[in-house]
Amino acid sequence: MNVIIVKDRTEGGQKGFQVFKEAYQNGAKVFGLATGSTPVTTYEELTKSNLDFSQMTSVNLDEYVGLAPDHPQSYHYFMQKHLFDQKPFAHSYVPDGLNSDAAAETARYDQVIADNPIDLQILGLGQNGHIGFNEPGTDPALGTHKVQLTESTIKANARFFDNENEVPRYAYSMGIKSIMTSKHVLLEAFGEEKADAVKAMIEGPVTTDLPASFLQNHGHVTVIIDEAAASKLSQATL
Ligand code: F6R
């Protein structure tokens, strides 16, 4: 893993943008996107830039089950607001949270990924080491699947809802297997609350207990972390 340590998430966004720009200039056509607070500064840099995505495709990692695309907390809505309204793509795929037929929706989304191999996948990192909604214990051989969110993720995401009861309990998520097929993975993590997960992801064993640790088996991973998220790394990594 190529680990880049930055001062804060603002600088992280600038570095993240550089990674996007290089991928773009090297011919990337399909961008795997994430939601959450982490990629926001990178998306801000992208929207300010003159990069044109109108011939490109985006494929998002995940979506809450049960939320309509126009629900303010849906990941569809998040992407419109933070990126697509300013930088439209030719095609943007996000799992359909309103499809209650999980088998049909996950198969459909696996086909989307198969038809649009991802050149660059941006990821955030859960405090418990999740990537996408692949929570600890998830079988890494799974493709897109329906996930029951853990208590820790529900609590962490409650800040975006009026109260914890409103946080959906299920999501559709790309699997670790799907993420591993991306040509290049860019993982960003900012803040002290991510420091334990960052350390385990980079220095710990590859284990289902810490889903992001599977990225150690991927040949092209760029990790952008701020000083707080890097604070528990050993000298050997720094
Ligand atoms: C979002 C996603 C999640 C987040 C993670 C970190 O699409 O898949 O894995 O990346 O929960 O969330 P933030 O960035 O809000 O700390």
Coordinates of C-alpha atoms and ligand atoms in Angstrom, one line a residue:
M1 CA 0.0 0.0 0.0
N2 CA 1.2 3.4 -0.9
V3 CA 0.5 5.5 2.3
I4 CA 0.4 9.3 2.0
I5 CA 0.0 11.3 5.2
V6 CA -1.5 14.8 5.0
K7 CA -2.1 17.5 7.6
D8 CA -5.9 17.4 7.5
R9 CA -8.9 16.5 5.3
T10 CA -8.5 19.7 3.2
E11 CA -5.1 18.6 2.1
G12 CA -6.4 15.1 1.8
G13 CA -9.0 16.3 -0.7
Q14 CA -6.3 17.9 -2.7
K15 CA -4.2 14.7 -2.8
G16 CA -7.3 12.7 -3.5
F17 CA -8.1 15.0 -6.5
Q18 CA -4.5 14.4 -7.8
V19 CA -5.1 10.7 -7.7
F20 CA -8.4 11.1 -9.7
K21 CA -6.6 13.5 -12.1
E22 CA -3.8 11.1 -12.8
A23 CA -6.2 8.2 -13.3
Y24 CA -8.3 10.4 -15.7
Q25 CA -5.2 11.4 -17.7
N26 CA -4.1 7.7 -17.8
G27 CA -7.4 6.8 -19.5
A28 CA -9.7 5.8 -16.6
K29 CA -13.3 5.7 -17.7
V30 CA -15.2 4.1 -14.8
F31 CA -14.9 5.6 -11.3
G32 CA -16.2 3.8 -8.2
L33 CA -17.5 6.3 -5.7
A34 CA -18.3 6.4 -2.0
T35 CA -20.5 8.6 0.2
G36 CA -20.0 9.6 3.8
S37 CA -18.0 12.6 5.1
T38 CA -14.6 11.3 4.0
P39 CA -14.7 11.9 0.2
V40 CA -16.4 15.3 0.5
T41 CA -13.2 17.3 0.2
T42 CA -12.1 15.3 -2.8
Y43 CA -15.5 15.8 -4.5
E44 CA -15.1 19.6 -3.7
E45 CA -11.8 19.6 -5.6
L46 CA -13.3 17.7 -8.4
T47 CA -16.3 20.1 -8.8
K48 CA -13.9 23.1 -8.8
S49 CA -11.7 21.5 -11.4
N50 CA -12.0 21.5 -15.2
L51 CA -12.1 17.7 -15.4
D52 CA -15.0 16.7 -17.6
F53 CA -16.9 13.5 -16.6
S54 CA -19.6 13.8 -19.2
Q55 CA -18.2 10.8 -21.1
M56 CA -17.4 8.8 -18.0
T57 CA -19.3 6.2 -15.9
S58 CA -19.6 6.2 -12.1
V59 CA -20.6 3.2 -10.0
N60 CA -21.4 3.8 -6.3
L61 CA -20.5 1.4 -3.5
D62 CA -23.8 1.2 -1.6
E63 CA -27.2 2.4 -0.8
Y64 CA -29.6 2.1 2.2
V65 CA -32.5 -0.3 1.6
G66 CA -35.8 1.5 1.8
L67 CA -34.7 5.1 1.0
A68 CA -36.0 6.7 -2.2
P69 CA -33.4 8.4 -4.4
D70 CA -34.8 11.8 -3.4
H71 CA -34.6 11.1 0.4
P72 CA -32.1 13.6 1.8
Q73 CA -30.1 10.8 3.5
S74 CA -30.1 8.4 0.6
Y75 CA -26.7 7.9 -1.1
H76 CA -28.3 8.8 -4.5
Y77 CA -29.2 12.2 -3.0
F78 CA -25.7 12.6 -1.5
M79 CA -24.1 12.0 -4.8
Q80 CA -26.3 14.5 -6.6
K81 CA -25.6 17.1 -4.1
H82 CA -21.8 16.6 -3.7
L83 CA -20.8 15.7 -7.2
F84 CA -23.3 14.9 -10.0
D85 CA -25.2 18.2 -10.0
Q86 CA -21.9 20.0 -10.7
K87 CA -20.1 17.2 -12.6
P88 CA -22.6 15.0 -14.5
F89 CA -21.4 11.6 -15.7
A90 CA -22.7 9.9 -18.8
H91 CA -24.0 7.0 -16.6
S92 CA -24.2 6.9 -12.8
Y93 CA -25.1 3.7 -11.1
V94 CA -26.2 3.4 -7.5
P95 CA -27.9 0.4 -6.0
D96 CA -31.7 0.8 -6.0
G97 CA -32.7 1.0 -2.3
L98 CA -36.4 0.7 -3.2
N99 CA -36.0 -2.7 -4.9
S100 CA -37.3 -5.0 -2.2
D101 CA -36.3 -8.0 -4.2
A102 CA -32.7 -8.4 -2.8
A103 CA -31.8 -11.3 -5.1
A104 CA -32.8 -9.4 -8.2
E105 CA -31.2 -6.1 -7.1
T106 CA -27.8 -7.6 -6.1
A107 CA -27.7 -9.7 -9.3
R108 CA -28.5 -6.5 -11.3
Y109 CA -25.8 -4.6 -9.6
D110 CA -23.2 -7.3 -10.1
Q111 CA -24.0 -7.2 -13.8
V112 CA -23.5 -3.4 -13.7
I113 CA -20.0 -3.9 -12.2
A114 CA -19.2 -6.7 -14.7
D115 CA -20.2 -4.5 -17.6
N116 CA -18.3 -1.4 -16.2
P117 CA -15.0 -2.6 -14.7
I118 CA -13.9 0.0 -12.2
D119 CA -10.7 1.8 -13.0
L120 CA -10.4 3.8 -9.7
Q121 CA -12.5 3.0 -6.6
I122 CA -12.5 5.6 -3.8
L123 CA -13.3 4.2 -0.3
G124 CA -13.8 5.6 3.2
L125 CA -13.1 3.4 6.2
G126 CA -15.5 2.6 9.1
Q127 CA -14.3 2.9 12.6
N128 CA -14.7 -0.9 12.8
G129 CA -12.7 -1.4 9.6
H130 CA -15.7 -1.7 7.2
I131 CA -15.4 -0.8 3.5
G132 CA -18.6 -0.1 1.7
F133 CA -21.0 -1.8 4.1
N134 CA -18.9 -4.9 4.4
E135 CA -19.0 -5.2 8.2
P136 CA -16.6 -7.3 10.3
G137 CA -17.3 -11.0 9.6
T138 CA -18.4 -10.5 6.0
D139 CA -17.4 -13.3 3.6
P140 CA -14.8 -11.7 1.3
A141 CA -16.0 -13.9 -1.6
L142 CA -19.4 -12.1 -1.7
G143 CA -20.4 -9.9 -4.6
T144 CA -23.1 -7.3 -4.1
H145 CA -25.3 -8.3 -1.2
K146 CA -27.9 -7.1 1.3
V147 CA -26.3 -6.2 4.6
Q148 CA -27.7 -5.8 8.1
L149 CA -25.9 -2.8 9.6
T150 CA -24.1 -3.3 12.9
E151 CA -25.0 -1.3 16.0
S152 CA -21.7 0.6 15.7
T153 CA -22.4 1.7 12.1
I154 CA -26.0 2.6 13.0
K155 CA -24.7 4.8 15.9
A156 CA -22.0 6.3 13.7
N157 CA -24.5 7.2 10.9
A158 CA -27.2 8.5 13.3
R159 CA -25.6 11.9 13.2
F160 CA -27.1 12.3 9.7
F161 CA -30.7 11.5 10.8
D162 CA -33.1 13.1 13.2
N163 CA -32.6 10.2 15.6
E164 CA -31.1 6.7 15.7
N165 CA -34.4 5.0 15.0
E166 CA -34.6 6.6 11.6
V167 CA -31.3 5.0 10.4
P168 CA -32.1 2.2 8.0
R169 CA -31.2 -1.2 9.3
Y170 CA -30.2 -2.7 5.9
A171 CA -28.2 -1.6 2.9
Y172 CA -27.1 -3.0 -0.5
S173 CA -23.4 -3.0 -0.8
M174 CA -20.7 -4.1 -3.3
G175 CA -18.8 -7.0 -1.8
I176 CA -15.1 -7.1 -1.0
K177 CA -14.8 -9.3 -4.0
S178 CA -16.2 -6.6 -6.2
I179 CA -13.9 -3.9 -4.6
M180 CA -10.9 -6.1 -5.2
T181 CA -11.6 -6.2 -8.9
S182 CA -11.1 -2.4 -9.2
K183 CA -7.8 -1.7 -11.0
H184 CA -6.8 1.0 -8.4
V185 CA -8.2 1.6 -4.9
L186 CA -7.9 5.0 -3.2
L187 CA -8.8 4.7 0.5
E188 CA -9.1 7.9 2.5
A189 CA -9.5 8.2 6.3
F190 CA -9.4 11.3 8.4
G191 CA -9.6 11.8 12.2
E192 CA -8.4 10.2 15.4
E193 CA -11.5 7.9 15.5
K194 CA -10.1 6.1 12.4
A195 CA -6.6 5.6 13.9
D196 CA -7.2 2.0 15.2
A197 CA -8.8 0.8 12.0
V198 CA -6.0 2.4 9.9
K199 CA -3.4 0.6 11.9
A200 CA -5.1 -2.7 11.7
M201 CA -5.8 -2.3 8.0
I202 CA -2.1 -1.6 7.2
E203 CA -0.2 -3.5 9.9
G204 CA -2.6 -6.1 11.2
P205 CA -3.3 -9.6 9.8
V206 CA -5.6 -10.0 6.8
T207 CA -8.8 -11.1 8.5
T208 CA -12.6 -10.9 8.2
D209 CA -12.6 -9.2 11.6
L210 CA -11.2 -6.1 9.8
P211 CA -12.6 -6.0 6.2
A212 CA -10.3 -3.3 5.0
S213 CA -7.3 -5.6 5.7
F214 CA -8.1 -7.5 2.5
L215 CA -6.7 -4.5 0.7
Q216 CA -3.3 -5.8 1.6
N217 CA -3.9 -8.4 -1.0
H218 CA -4.6 -5.8 -3.7
G219 CA -1.7 -4.8 -5.9
H220 CA -2.5 -1.1 -6.3
V221 CA -3.8 0.7 -3.3
T222 CA -3.2 4.4 -2.4
V223 CA -4.1 5.3 1.2
I224 CA -4.5 9.0 2.1
I225 CA -4.8 9.7 5.8
D226 CA -4.4 12.7 8.0
E227 CA -2.0 12.9 10.9
A228 CA -4.7 12.0 13.4
A229 CA -5.7 8.9 11.5
A230 CA -2.0 8.0 11.2
S231 CA -1.2 8.5 14.9
K232 CA -1.1 4.9 15.8
L233 CA 1.0 3.6 13.0
S234 CA 4.4 2.1 13.8
Q235 CA 7.6 3.7 12.8
A236 CA 8.2 0.9 10.3
T237 CA 5.1 2.1 8.3
L238 CA 5.9 5.8 8.5
Ligands
F6R1 C1 -20.0 5.0 2.2 C2 -19.4 3.8 2.7 C3 -18.9 3.7 4.0 C4 -18.1 4.9 4.5 C5 -17.6 4.7 6.0 C6 -16.9 5.9 6.5 O1 -20.4 4.9 0.8 O2 -19.4 2.9 1.9 O3 -18.0 2.5 4.1 O4 -17.1 5.2 3.7 O5 -18.7 4.4 6.8 O6 -17.9 6.9 6.7 P1 -17.4 8.5 6.9 O7 -16.7 8.9 5.7 O8 -18.7 9.2 7.1 O9 -16.6 8.5 8.1

